[in-house]
PDB file of C-alpha atoms in Angstrom:
ATOM      1  CA  UNK A   1       3.214 -10.344 -29.342  1.00  0.00           C
ATOM      2  CA  UNK A   2       0.733 -11.837 -27.212  1.00  0.00           C
ATOM      3  CA  UNK A   3       1.358 -13.120 -23.625  1.00  0.00           C
ATOM      4  CA  UNK A   4       0.403 -16.896 -22.557  1.00  0.00           C
ATOM      5  CA  UNK A   5      -1.833 -16.410 -19.623  1.00  0.00           C
ATOM      6  CA  UNK A   6      -0.460 -17.155 -16.147  1.00  0.00           C
ATOM      7  CA  UNK A   7      -1.726 -19.968 -14.688  1.00  0.00           C
ATOM      8  CA  UNK A   8      -1.996 -20.377 -10.712  1.00  0.00           C
ATOM      9  CA  UNK A   9      -1.898 -24.019  -9.329  1.00  0.00           C
ATOM     10  CA  UNK A  10      -2.991 -24.812  -5.704  1.00  0.00           C
ATOM     11  CA  UNK A  11      -2.915 -28.233  -3.889  1.00  0.00           C
ATOM     12  CA  UNK A  12      -6.056 -28.228  -1.127  1.00  0.00           C
ATOM     13  CA  UNK A  13      -4.668 -28.986   2.274  1.00  0.00           C
ATOM     14  CA  UNK A  14      -6.298 -31.134   4.887  1.00  0.00           C
ATOM     15  CA  UNK A  15      -7.191 -27.779   6.893  1.00  0.00           C
ATOM     16  CA  UNK A  16      -8.912 -26.155   3.766  1.00  0.00           C
ATOM     17  CA  UNK A  17     -11.074 -29.224   3.058  1.00  0.00           C
ATOM     18  CA  UNK A  18     -14.920 -28.387   2.692  1.00  0.00           C
ATOM     19  CA  UNK A  19     -13.981 -24.680   2.135  1.00  0.00           C
ATOM     20  CA  UNK A  20     -15.943 -23.083  -0.585  1.00  0.00           C
ATOM     21  CA  UNK A  21     -13.909 -22.700  -4.068  1.00  0.00           C
ATOM     22  CA  UNK A  22     -14.565 -19.095  -4.326  1.00  0.00           C
ATOM     23  CA  UNK A  23     -13.330 -18.289  -0.920  1.00  0.00           C
ATOM     24  CA  UNK A  24     -10.470 -20.349  -1.121  1.00  0.00           C
ATOM     25  CA  UNK A  25      -9.385 -18.805  -4.359  1.00  0.00           C
ATOM     26  CA  UNK A  26      -9.973 -15.382  -2.987  1.00  0.00           C
ATOM     27  CA  UNK A  27      -7.558 -15.911   0.094  1.00  0.00           C
ATOM     28  CA  UNK A  28      -4.976 -18.064  -2.028  1.00  0.00           C
ATOM     29  CA  UNK A  29      -3.785 -15.570  -4.480  1.00  0.00           C
ATOM     30  CA  UNK A  30      -1.460 -12.350  -3.968  1.00  0.00           C
ATOM     31  CA  UNK A  31      -3.534  -9.741  -5.693  1.00  0.00           C
ATOM     32  CA  UNK A  32      -6.704  -8.205  -3.848  1.00  0.00           C
ATOM     33  CA  UNK A  33      -9.578  -9.536  -5.495  1.00  0.00           C
ATOM     34  CA  UNK A  34     -13.284  -9.660  -4.320  1.00  0.00           C
ATOM     35  CA  UNK A  35     -14.998 -12.990  -4.019  1.00  0.00           C
ATOM     36  CA  UNK A  36     -17.736 -11.808  -6.202  1.00  0.00           C
ATOM     37  CA  UNK A  37     -15.172 -11.452  -9.002  1.00  0.00           C
ATOM     38  CA  UNK A  38     -13.795 -14.720  -8.520  1.00  0.00           C
ATOM     39  CA  UNK A  39     -17.345 -16.244  -8.778  1.00  0.00           C
ATOM     40  CA  UNK A  40     -17.412 -14.762 -12.324  1.00  0.00           C
ATOM     41  CA  UNK A  41     -13.963 -16.168 -13.138  1.00  0.00           C
ATOM     42  CA  UNK A  42     -15.475 -19.558 -11.996  1.00  0.00           C
ATOM     43  CA  UNK A  43     -18.456 -19.134 -14.113  1.00  0.00           C
ATOM     44  CA  UNK A  44     -16.387 -17.961 -17.327  1.00  0.00           C
ATOM     45  CA  UNK A  45     -14.607 -21.484 -17.076  1.00  0.00           C
ATOM     46  CA  UNK A  46     -11.349 -19.643 -15.696  1.00  0.00           C
ATOM     47  CA  UNK A  47     -11.276 -22.110 -12.563  1.00  0.00           C
ATOM     48  CA  UNK A  48     -10.607 -26.060 -12.829  1.00  0.00           C
ATOM     49  CA  UNK A  49     -10.644 -28.458 -10.249  1.00  0.00           C
ATOM     50  CA  UNK A  50      -8.804 -31.668 -11.169  1.00  0.00           C
ATOM     51  CA  UNK A  51      -8.974 -30.560 -14.617  1.00  0.00           C
ATOM     52  CA  UNK A  52     -12.925 -30.104 -14.614  1.00  0.00           C
ATOM     53  CA  UNK A  53     -15.063 -26.594 -14.511  1.00  0.00           C
ATOM     54  CA  UNK A  54     -17.230 -26.540 -11.231  1.00  0.00           C
ATOM     55  CA  UNK A  55     -19.837 -24.184  -9.843  1.00  0.00           C
ATOM     56  CA  UNK A  56     -18.593 -21.514  -7.397  1.00  0.00           C
ATOM     57  CA  UNK A  57     -20.454 -23.300  -4.451  1.00  0.00           C
ATOM     58  CA  UNK A  58     -18.213 -26.151  -4.847  1.00  0.00           C
ATOM     59  CA  UNK A  59     -16.724 -27.512  -1.560  1.00  0.00           C
ATOM     60  CA  UNK A  60     -13.050 -28.256  -1.666  1.00  0.00           C
ATOM     61  CA  UNK A  61     -11.629 -31.799  -0.694  1.00  0.00           C
ATOM     62  CA  UNK A  62      -8.190 -32.462   0.476  1.00  0.00           C
ATOM     63  CA  UNK A  63      -5.690 -33.268  -2.482  1.00  0.00           C
ATOM     64  CA  UNK A  64      -7.892 -31.326  -5.055  1.00  0.00           C
ATOM     65  CA  UNK A  65      -5.641 -29.624  -7.459  1.00  0.00           C
ATOM     66  CA  UNK A  66      -7.124 -26.125  -8.293  1.00  0.00           C
ATOM     67  CA  UNK A  67      -5.858 -24.123 -11.394  1.00  0.00           C
ATOM     68  CA  UNK A  68      -6.825 -20.643 -12.244  1.00  0.00           C
ATOM     69  CA  UNK A  69      -6.045 -19.481 -15.488  1.00  0.00           C
ATOM     70  CA  UNK A  70      -5.930 -15.611 -14.947  1.00  0.00           C
ATOM     71  CA  UNK A  71      -8.030 -13.898 -17.561  1.00  0.00           C
ATOM     72  CA  UNK A  72      -7.112 -11.215 -19.810  1.00  0.00           C
ATOM     73  CA  UNK A  73      -7.611  -7.863 -18.101  1.00  0.00           C
ATOM     74  CA  UNK A  74     -10.487  -6.094 -19.712  1.00  0.00           C
ATOM     75  CA  UNK A  75     -10.966  -2.344 -20.221  1.00  0.00           C
ATOM     76  CA  UNK A  76      -7.528  -1.567 -18.618  1.00  0.00           C
ATOM     77  CA  UNK A  77      -6.998   2.006 -18.544  1.00  0.00           C
ATOM     78  CA  UNK A  78      -3.594   2.671 -16.793  1.00  0.00           C
ATOM     79  CA  UNK A  79      -3.133   6.543 -16.708  1.00  0.00           C
ATOM     80  CA  UNK A  80       0.291   7.936 -17.247  1.00  0.00           C
ATOM     81  CA  UNK A  81       1.301   9.786 -13.891  1.00  0.00           C
ATOM     82  CA  UNK A  82       3.814  12.567 -13.550  1.00  0.00           C
ATOM     83  CA  UNK A  83       5.821  10.680 -10.476  1.00  0.00           C
ATOM     84  CA  UNK A  84       9.347  11.643 -10.243  1.00  0.00           C
ATOM     85  CA  UNK A  85      11.937   8.541 -11.193  1.00  0.00           C
ATOM     86  CA  UNK A  86      15.338   8.266 -10.014  1.00  0.00           C
ATOM     87  CA  UNK A  87      16.780   7.175 -13.299  1.00  0.00           C
ATOM     88  CA  UNK A  88      19.988   5.598 -13.483  1.00  0.00           C
ATOM     89  CA  UNK A  89      20.352   4.707 -16.853  1.00  0.00           C
ATOM     90  CA  UNK A  90      17.956   5.061 -20.156  1.00  0.00           C
ATOM     91  CA  UNK A  91      18.632   4.458 -23.779  1.00  0.00           C
ATOM     92  CA  UNK A  92      16.195   3.355 -26.696  1.00  0.00           C
ATOM     93  CA  UNK A  93      16.220  -0.337 -25.322  1.00  0.00           C
ATOM     94  CA  UNK A  94      16.218   0.018 -21.729  1.00  0.00           C
ATOM     95  CA  UNK A  95      15.713   1.985 -18.481  1.00  0.00           C
ATOM     96  CA  UNK A  96      16.958   1.267 -15.178  1.00  0.00           C
ATOM     97  CA  UNK A  97      15.424   3.218 -12.115  1.00  0.00           C
ATOM     98  CA  UNK A  98      16.204   3.012  -8.086  1.00  0.00           C
ATOM     99  CA  UNK A  99      12.654   2.651  -6.660  1.00  0.00           C
ATOM    100  CA  UNK A 100      11.918   4.227  -3.414  1.00  0.00           C
ATOM    101  CA  UNK A 101      10.563   1.778  -0.415  1.00  0.00           C
ATOM    102  CA  UNK A 102       6.955   1.844  -0.390  1.00  0.00           C
ATOM    103  CA  UNK A 103       6.101   1.935  -4.200  1.00  0.00           C
ATOM    104  CA  UNK A 104       4.595  -0.805  -6.237  1.00  0.00           C
ATOM    105  CA  UNK A 105       5.661  -2.049  -9.303  1.00  0.00           C
ATOM    106  CA  UNK A 106       2.652  -2.617 -11.480  1.00  0.00           C
ATOM    107  CA  UNK A 107      -0.973  -1.875 -11.223  1.00  0.00           C
ATOM    108  CA  UNK A 108      -3.183  -4.588  -9.708  1.00  0.00           C
ATOM    109  CA  UNK A 109      -6.692  -4.889  -9.102  1.00  0.00           C
ATOM    110  CA  UNK A 110      -7.682  -2.242  -6.496  1.00  0.00           C
ATOM    111  CA  UNK A 111      -4.464  -0.487  -6.905  1.00  0.00           C
ATOM    112  CA  UNK A 112      -4.190   1.246 -10.227  1.00  0.00           C
ATOM    113  CA  UNK A 113      -2.128   4.354  -9.621  1.00  0.00           C
ATOM    114  CA  UNK A 114       0.829   5.520  -8.038  1.00  0.00           C
ATOM    115  CA  UNK A 115       3.086   2.720  -9.253  1.00  0.00           C
ATOM    116  CA  UNK A 116       6.098   2.378 -11.423  1.00  0.00           C
ATOM    117  CA  UNK A 117       4.508   1.348 -14.531  1.00  0.00           C
ATOM    118  CA  UNK A 118       2.261   4.742 -13.951  1.00  0.00           C
ATOM    119  CA  UNK A 119       5.305   6.791 -13.871  1.00  0.00           C
ATOM    120  CA  UNK A 120       7.196   5.095 -16.573  1.00  0.00           C
ATOM    121  CA  UNK A 121       4.245   5.138 -19.022  1.00  0.00           C
ATOM    122  CA  UNK A 122       4.519   9.322 -18.251  1.00  0.00           C
ATOM    123  CA  UNK A 123       8.416   9.379 -18.472  1.00  0.00           C
ATOM    124  CA  UNK A 124       8.885   7.071 -21.551  1.00  0.00           C
ATOM    125  CA  UNK A 125       7.368   7.140 -25.067  1.00  0.00           C
ATOM    126  CA  UNK A 126       7.519   3.263 -25.563  1.00  0.00           C
ATOM    127  CA  UNK A 127       7.490   0.208 -23.317  1.00  0.00           C
ATOM    128  CA  UNK A 128       7.573  -3.244 -24.254  1.00  0.00           C
ATOM    129  CA  UNK A 129       4.096  -4.992 -24.510  1.00  0.00           C
ATOM    130  CA  UNK A 130       4.830  -8.706 -23.775  1.00  0.00           C
ATOM    131  CA  UNK A 131       3.613  -8.624 -20.172  1.00  0.00           C
ATOM    132  CA  UNK A 132       0.515  -7.029 -21.328  1.00  0.00           C
ATOM    133  CA  UNK A 133      -1.458  -4.070 -20.510  1.00  0.00           C
ATOM    134  CA  UNK A 134      -0.983  -4.005 -16.716  1.00  0.00           C
ATOM    135  CA  UNK A 135       3.055  -4.619 -16.712  1.00  0.00           C
ATOM    136  CA  UNK A 136       4.052  -2.818 -19.892  1.00  0.00           C
ATOM    137  CA  UNK A 137       8.105  -2.936 -19.846  1.00  0.00           C
ATOM    138  CA  UNK A 138       8.287  -4.850 -16.663  1.00  0.00           C
ATOM    139  CA  UNK A 139      10.879  -7.665 -16.799  1.00  0.00           C
ATOM    140  CA  UNK A 140      11.227  -8.461 -13.166  1.00  0.00           C
ATOM    141  CA  UNK A 141       9.913  -6.563 -10.120  1.00  0.00           C
ATOM    142  CA  UNK A 142      10.761  -5.969  -6.363  1.00  0.00           C
ATOM    143  CA  UNK A 143       8.650  -5.989  -3.551  1.00  0.00           C
ATOM    144  CA  UNK A 144       6.639  -2.847  -2.509  1.00  0.00           C
ATOM    145  CA  UNK A 145       8.609  -2.255   0.620  1.00  0.00           C
ATOM    146  CA  UNK A 146      11.905  -3.300  -0.781  1.00  0.00           C
ATOM    147  CA  UNK A 147      13.860  -0.318  -2.472  1.00  0.00           C
ATOM    148  CA  UNK A 148      16.418  -0.242  -5.241  1.00  0.00           C
ATOM    149  CA  UNK A 149      17.652  -0.993  -8.702  1.00  0.00           C
ATOM    150  CA  UNK A 150      14.954  -2.204 -11.488  1.00  0.00           C
ATOM    151  CA  UNK A 151      15.145  -2.368 -15.222  1.00  0.00           C
ATOM    152  CA  UNK A 152      12.337  -2.141 -17.579  1.00  0.00           C
ATOM    153  CA  UNK A 153      12.351  -2.868 -21.395  1.00  0.00           C
ATOM    154  CA  UNK A 154      11.283  -0.292 -24.015  1.00  0.00           C
ATOM    155  CA  UNK A 155      10.690  -2.739 -26.830  1.00  0.00           C
ATOM    156  CA  UNK A 156       9.905  -6.239 -27.387  1.00  0.00           C
ATOM    157  CA  UNK A 157      13.311  -7.367 -28.401  1.00  0.00           C
ATOM    158  CA  UNK A 158      15.043  -5.828 -25.458  1.00  0.00           C
ATOM    159  CA  UNK A 159      12.320  -7.695 -23.503  1.00  0.00           C
ATOM    160  CA  UNK A 160      13.250 -11.048 -24.605  1.00  0.00           C
ATOM    161  CA  UNK A 161      16.822 -10.553 -24.408  1.00  0.00           C
ATOM    162  CA  UNK A 162      16.660  -9.358 -20.516  1.00  0.00           C
ATOM    163  CA  UNK A 163      13.966 -12.065 -19.709  1.00  0.00           C
ATOM    164  CA  UNK A 164      16.258 -14.731 -21.131  1.00  0.00           C
ATOM    165  CA  UNK A 165      19.042 -13.420 -19.112  1.00  0.00           C
ATOM    166  CA  UNK A 166      17.012 -13.723 -15.966  1.00  0.00           C
ATOM    167  CA  UNK A 167      15.926 -17.273 -16.976  1.00  0.00           C
ATOM    168  CA  UNK A 168      19.499 -18.446 -17.298  1.00  0.00           C
ATOM    169  CA  UNK A 169      20.864 -16.679 -14.171  1.00  0.00           C
ATOM    170  CA  UNK A 170      22.900 -14.426 -16.231  1.00  0.00           C
ATOM    171  CA  UNK A 171      21.765 -11.119 -14.363  1.00  0.00           C
ATOM    172  CA  UNK A 172      23.844  -9.949 -11.493  1.00  0.00           C
ATOM    173  CA  UNK A 173      21.568  -8.672  -8.463  1.00  0.00           C
ATOM    174  CA  UNK A 174      22.729  -8.094  -5.214  1.00  0.00           C
ATOM    175  CA  UNK A 175      20.897  -6.734  -2.335  1.00  0.00           C
ATOM    176  CA  UNK A 176      21.915  -5.413   1.377  1.00  0.00           C
ATOM    177  CA  UNK A 177      19.581  -6.358   4.141  1.00  0.00           C
ATOM    178  CA  UNK A 178      19.751  -5.809   7.824  1.00  0.00           C
ATOM    179  CA  UNK A 179      18.790  -8.951   9.632  1.00  0.00           C
ATOM    180  CA  UNK A 180      17.842  -9.946  13.185  1.00  0.00           C
ATOM    181  CA  UNK A 181      20.629 -11.947  15.205  1.00  0.00           C
ATOM    182  CA  UNK A 182      24.213 -12.539  14.661  1.00  0.00           C
ATOM    183  CA  UNK A 183      24.775 -15.198  11.668  1.00  0.00           C
ATOM    184  CA  UNK A 184      27.124 -18.033  12.484  1.00  0.00           C
ATOM    185  CA  UNK A 185      28.717 -18.237   9.279  1.00  0.00           C
ATOM    186  CA  UNK A 186      30.844 -15.300   7.430  1.00  0.00           C
ATOM    187  CA  UNK A 187      29.221 -16.363   3.924  1.00  0.00           C
ATOM    188  CA  UNK A 188      27.065 -19.233   2.700  1.00  0.00           C
ATOM    189  CA  UNK A 189      24.683 -20.356   0.283  1.00  0.00           C
ATOM    190  CA  UNK A 190      20.905 -20.876   1.046  1.00  0.00           C
ATOM    191  CA  UNK A 191      19.340 -23.753  -1.419  1.00  0.00           C
ATOM    192  CA  UNK A 192      16.100 -24.384  -0.291  1.00  0.00           C
ATOM    193  CA  UNK A 193      12.860 -24.735  -2.429  1.00  0.00           C
ATOM    194  CA  UNK A 194      10.178 -21.922  -2.036  1.00  0.00           C
ATOM    195  CA  UNK A 195       6.356 -22.542  -2.469  1.00  0.00           C
ATOM    196  CA  UNK A 196       3.026 -20.808  -0.846  1.00  0.00           C
ATOM    197  CA  UNK A 197       2.685 -21.720   3.024  1.00  0.00           C
ATOM    198  CA  UNK A 198      -0.326 -24.062   3.240  1.00  0.00           C
ATOM    199  CA  UNK A 199      -1.205 -22.139   6.510  1.00  0.00           C
ATOM    200  CA  UNK A 200      -1.296 -18.579   5.058  1.00  0.00           C
ATOM    201  CA  UNK A 201      -1.756 -18.673   1.175  1.00  0.00           C
ATOM    202  CA  UNK A 202      -0.607 -15.043   0.723  1.00  0.00           C
ATOM    203  CA  UNK A 203       2.866 -16.159   2.466  1.00  0.00           C
ATOM    204  CA  UNK A 204       5.790 -18.188   1.085  1.00  0.00           C
ATOM    205  CA  UNK A 205       7.851 -20.685   2.739  1.00  0.00           C
ATOM    206  CA  UNK A 206      10.637 -23.548   2.277  1.00  0.00           C
ATOM    207  CA  UNK A 207       8.792 -26.584   1.223  1.00  0.00           C
ATOM    208  CA  UNK A 208       9.241 -29.650  -1.153  1.00  0.00           C
ATOM    209  CA  UNK A 209       5.828 -29.575  -1.747  1.00  0.00           C
ATOM    210  CA  UNK A 210       4.491 -27.513  -5.237  1.00  0.00           C
ATOM    211  CA  UNK A 211       7.604 -25.390  -4.935  1.00  0.00           C
ATOM    212  CA  UNK A 212      10.407 -23.832  -7.087  1.00  0.00           C
ATOM    213  CA  UNK A 213      14.145 -24.071  -6.669  1.00  0.00           C
ATOM    214  CA  UNK A 214      15.608 -21.243  -5.074  1.00  0.00           C
ATOM    215  CA  UNK A 215      19.067 -20.175  -4.607  1.00  0.00           C
ATOM    216  CA  UNK A 216      20.512 -17.213  -2.176  1.00  0.00           C
ATOM    217  CA  UNK A 217      23.939 -16.411  -1.799  1.00  0.00           C
ATOM    218  CA  UNK A 218      24.981 -14.217   1.723  1.00  0.00           C
ATOM    219  CA  UNK A 219      27.999 -12.463   2.987  1.00  0.00           C
ATOM    220  CA  UNK A 220      28.125 -10.764   6.377  1.00  0.00           C
ATOM    221  CA  UNK A 221      29.202  -7.153   5.832  1.00  0.00           C
ATOM    222  CA  UNK A 222      29.041  -5.958   9.784  1.00  0.00           C
ATOM    223  CA  UNK A 223      27.714  -7.310  13.046  1.00  0.00           C
ATOM    224  CA  UNK A 224      25.899  -5.552  15.639  1.00  0.00           C
ATOM    225  CA  UNK A 225      25.368  -8.410  18.063  1.00  0.00           C
ATOM    226  CA  UNK A 226      21.541  -8.803  17.862  1.00  0.00           C
ATOM    227  CA  UNK A 227      21.465  -7.834  13.989  1.00  0.00           C
ATOM    228  CA  UNK A 228      23.596  -8.205  11.012  1.00  0.00           C
ATOM    229  CA  UNK A 229      24.008  -6.429   7.832  1.00  0.00           C
ATOM    230  CA  UNK A 230      24.537  -8.712   5.120  1.00  0.00           C
ATOM    231  CA  UNK A 231      25.193  -8.831   1.145  1.00  0.00           C
ATOM    232  CA  UNK A 232      22.855 -11.293  -0.601  1.00  0.00           C
ATOM    233  CA  UNK A 233      23.162 -12.401  -4.224  1.00  0.00           C
ATOM    234  CA  UNK A 234      20.102 -13.802  -5.982  1.00  0.00           C
ATOM    235  CA  UNK A 235      20.923 -16.941  -8.530  1.00  0.00           C
ATOM    236  CA  UNK A 236      17.087 -17.690  -8.690  1.00  0.00           C
ATOM    237  CA  UNK A 237      14.249 -14.986  -8.399  1.00  0.00           C
ATOM    238  CA  UNK A 238      11.234 -16.457  -6.477  1.00  0.00           C
ATOM    239  CA  UNK A 239       8.664 -14.396  -4.782  1.00  0.00           C
ATOM    240  CA  UNK A 240       9.759 -13.244  -1.482  1.00  0.00           C
ATOM    241  CA  UNK A 241      12.853 -15.432  -1.861  1.00  0.00           C
ATOM    242  CA  UNK A 242      15.280 -13.172   0.315  1.00  0.00           C
ATOM    243  CA  UNK A 243      12.725 -12.740   3.057  1.00  0.00           C
ATOM    244  CA  UNK A 244      11.886 -16.398   3.043  1.00  0.00           C
ATOM    245  CA  UNK A 245      15.102 -17.942   2.958  1.00  0.00           C
ATOM    246  CA  UNK A 246      16.379 -15.580   5.712  1.00  0.00           C
ATOM    247  CA  UNK A 247      13.503 -16.380   7.772  1.00  0.00           C
ATOM    248  CA  UNK A 248      14.254 -20.291   7.106  1.00  0.00           C
ATOM    249  CA  UNK A 249      17.901 -19.805   8.386  1.00  0.00           C
ATOM    250  CA  UNK A 250      16.346 -17.940  11.583  1.00  0.00           C
ATOM    251  CA  UNK A 251      17.664 -14.548  10.797  1.00  0.00           C
ATOM    252  CA  UNK A 252      14.401 -12.790   9.314  1.00  0.00           C
ATOM    253  CA  UNK A 253      14.606  -9.158   8.068  1.00  0.00           C
ATOM    254  CA  UNK A 254      14.040  -6.388  10.280  1.00  0.00           C
ATOM    255  CA  UNK A 255      11.085  -4.564   9.649  1.00  0.00           C
ATOM    256  CA  UNK A 256       9.536  -7.373   7.249  1.00  0.00           C
ATOM    257  CA  UNK A 257       5.770  -7.211   8.538  1.00  0.00           C
ATOM    258  CA  UNK A 258       5.148 -10.593   6.970  1.00  0.00           C
ATOM    259  CA  UNK A 259       8.000 -12.875   7.958  1.00  0.00           C
ATOM    260  CA  UNK A 260       9.753 -11.202  10.961  1.00  0.00           C
ATOM    261  CA  UNK A 261       9.145 -10.139  14.348  1.00  0.00           C
ATOM    262  CA  UNK A 262       8.289  -6.537  15.767  1.00  0.00           C
ATOM    263  CA  UNK A 263      10.928  -5.339  18.283  1.00  0.00           C
ATOM    264  CA  UNK A 264      11.227  -2.271  20.161  1.00  0.00           C
ATOM    265  CA  UNK A 265      15.001  -1.620  19.633  1.00  0.00           C
ATOM    266  CA  UNK A 266      14.866  -2.170  15.667  1.00  0.00           C
ATOM    267  CA  UNK A 267      12.498  -0.499  13.859  1.00  0.00           C
ATOM    268  CA  UNK A 268      11.740  -0.058   9.944  1.00  0.00           C
ATOM    269  CA  UNK A 269       8.762   0.745   8.040  1.00  0.00           C
ATOM    270  CA  UNK A 270       8.757  -2.290   5.610  1.00  0.00           C
ATOM    271  CA  UNK A 271      11.751  -4.588   5.430  1.00  0.00           C
ATOM    272  CA  UNK A 272      15.248  -3.448   5.724  1.00  0.00           C
ATOM    273  CA  UNK A 273      16.120  -4.669   2.232  1.00  0.00           C
ATOM    274  CA  UNK A 274      17.819  -2.797  -0.622  1.00  0.00           C
ATOM    275  CA  UNK A 275      18.529  -3.833  -4.206  1.00  0.00           C
ATOM    276  CA  UNK A 276      21.950  -2.227  -4.557  1.00  0.00           C
ATOM    277  CA  UNK A 277      23.503  -3.768  -7.780  1.00  0.00           C
ATOM    278  CA  UNK A 278      22.019  -4.823 -11.110  1.00  0.00           C
ATOM    279  CA  UNK A 279      24.297  -5.920 -14.041  1.00  0.00           C
ATOM    280  CA  UNK A 280      23.580  -7.348 -17.265  1.00  0.00           C
ATOM    281  CA  UNK A 281      24.374  -7.806 -21.067  1.00  0.00           C
ATOM    282  CA  UNK A 282      22.792  -4.668 -22.959  1.00  0.00           C
ATOM    283  CA  UNK A 283      20.263  -6.128 -25.561  1.00  0.00           C
ATOM    284  CA  UNK A 284      21.685  -4.335 -28.562  1.00  0.00           C
ATOM    285  CA  UNK A 285      25.491  -4.133 -27.717  1.00  0.00           C
ATOM    286  CA  UNK A 286      26.219  -7.227 -25.716  1.00  0.00           C
ATOM    287  CA  UNK A 287      27.982  -5.203 -23.316  1.00  0.00           C
ATOM    288  CA  UNK A 288      28.048  -5.798 -19.809  1.00  0.00           C
ATOM    289  CA  UNK A 289      26.359  -3.048 -18.077  1.00  0.00           C
ATOM    290  CA  UNK A 290      26.314  -2.561 -14.059  1.00  0.00           C
ATOM    291  CA  UNK A 291      24.765   0.106 -11.980  1.00  0.00           C
ATOM    292  CA  UNK A 292      24.883   0.481  -8.091  1.00  0.00           C
ATOM    293  CA  UNK A 293      22.690   2.598  -5.733  1.00  0.00           C
ATOM    294  CA  UNK A 294      23.365   3.649  -2.261  1.00  0.00           C
ATOM    295  CA  UNK A 295      21.614   2.447   0.856  1.00  0.00           C
ATOM    296  CA  UNK A 296      18.461   4.740   1.276  1.00  0.00           C
ATOM    297  CA  UNK A 297      18.367   7.193   4.004  1.00  0.00           C
ATOM    298  CA  UNK A 298      15.976   4.984   6.073  1.00  0.00           C
ATOM    299  CA  UNK A 299      18.131   2.091   6.231  1.00  0.00           C
ATOM    300  CA  UNK A 300      21.283   4.088   6.793  1.00  0.00           C
ATOM    301  CA  UNK A 301      19.615   5.561  10.009  1.00  0.00           C
ATOM    302  CA  UNK A 302      18.901   2.045  11.213  1.00  0.00           C
ATOM    303  CA  UNK A 303      22.361   1.249  10.693  1.00  0.00           C
ATOM    304  CA  UNK A 304      23.771   4.509  12.365  1.00  0.00           C
ATOM    305  CA  UNK A 305      21.490   3.703  15.168  1.00  0.00           C
ATOM    306  CA  UNK A 306      23.018   0.257  15.572  1.00  0.00           C
ATOM    307  CA  UNK A 307      26.552   1.350  15.373  1.00  0.00           C
ATOM    308  CA  UNK A 308      25.969   4.325  18.002  1.00  0.00           C
ATOM    309  CA  UNK A 309      24.285   2.172  20.475  1.00  0.00           C
TER     310      UNK A 309
END
């Protein structure tokens, strides 16, 4: 089954007016790509400004709508790697793993090895092909510096079922996180749209402009005065959603290199966020299956430190 190519759309802000289009795009996308690669995409017609093709030296104007139609990867050769996987469940349709903090889910330009996909290709005979060569089997992802449960599809039929459940918010996803500060409420819901940050396009923020609906539910589990252990349940699954929403309500994640502050008393290598629970209807049987992974050692150490102060 062929994949409909992803199209990224940006609206040029006042502060980016007069920026060269190749530089603007290089700084706008999450993937690490060179400016020369972006220039090739522009020459090949993958970039449209206000619906029209342009040249790499085009100067942006405030309000321009920039569309990047991501090209099919050419000559991709993802090598299966014998990387240990913490497998929680596996059958002919699906595999559920507990991803360690620091591991990237799928290859990207400049990061072709050491990912979950490299490990899965060594471990599994088959993976679904819906998401193309770079993301075989990948139905959803969690950030590099977030640990926890992740599911992958072994065939296209299973992939369609799991993707549909995600779209309909039927997949149960619960996280635990340590956040800065003392939350005012025991539980609540953050319903705030998320889009790219106009001041730093590699980051996301709560905004009404070019944003997507995003909902996160939270519940306090333990309080430490200047920090709080919370359980978070995703209703939607936007990029960096939990990290952005917790920053938005004034309680960013401890250790978050993008959205938080550095403190001497609370230290983590990467955000203190763990995908602890994953539940979904099995693609073949329709049975509700649910898995739970314990908090990893680094977060447990942080919690022990907080409790023993």
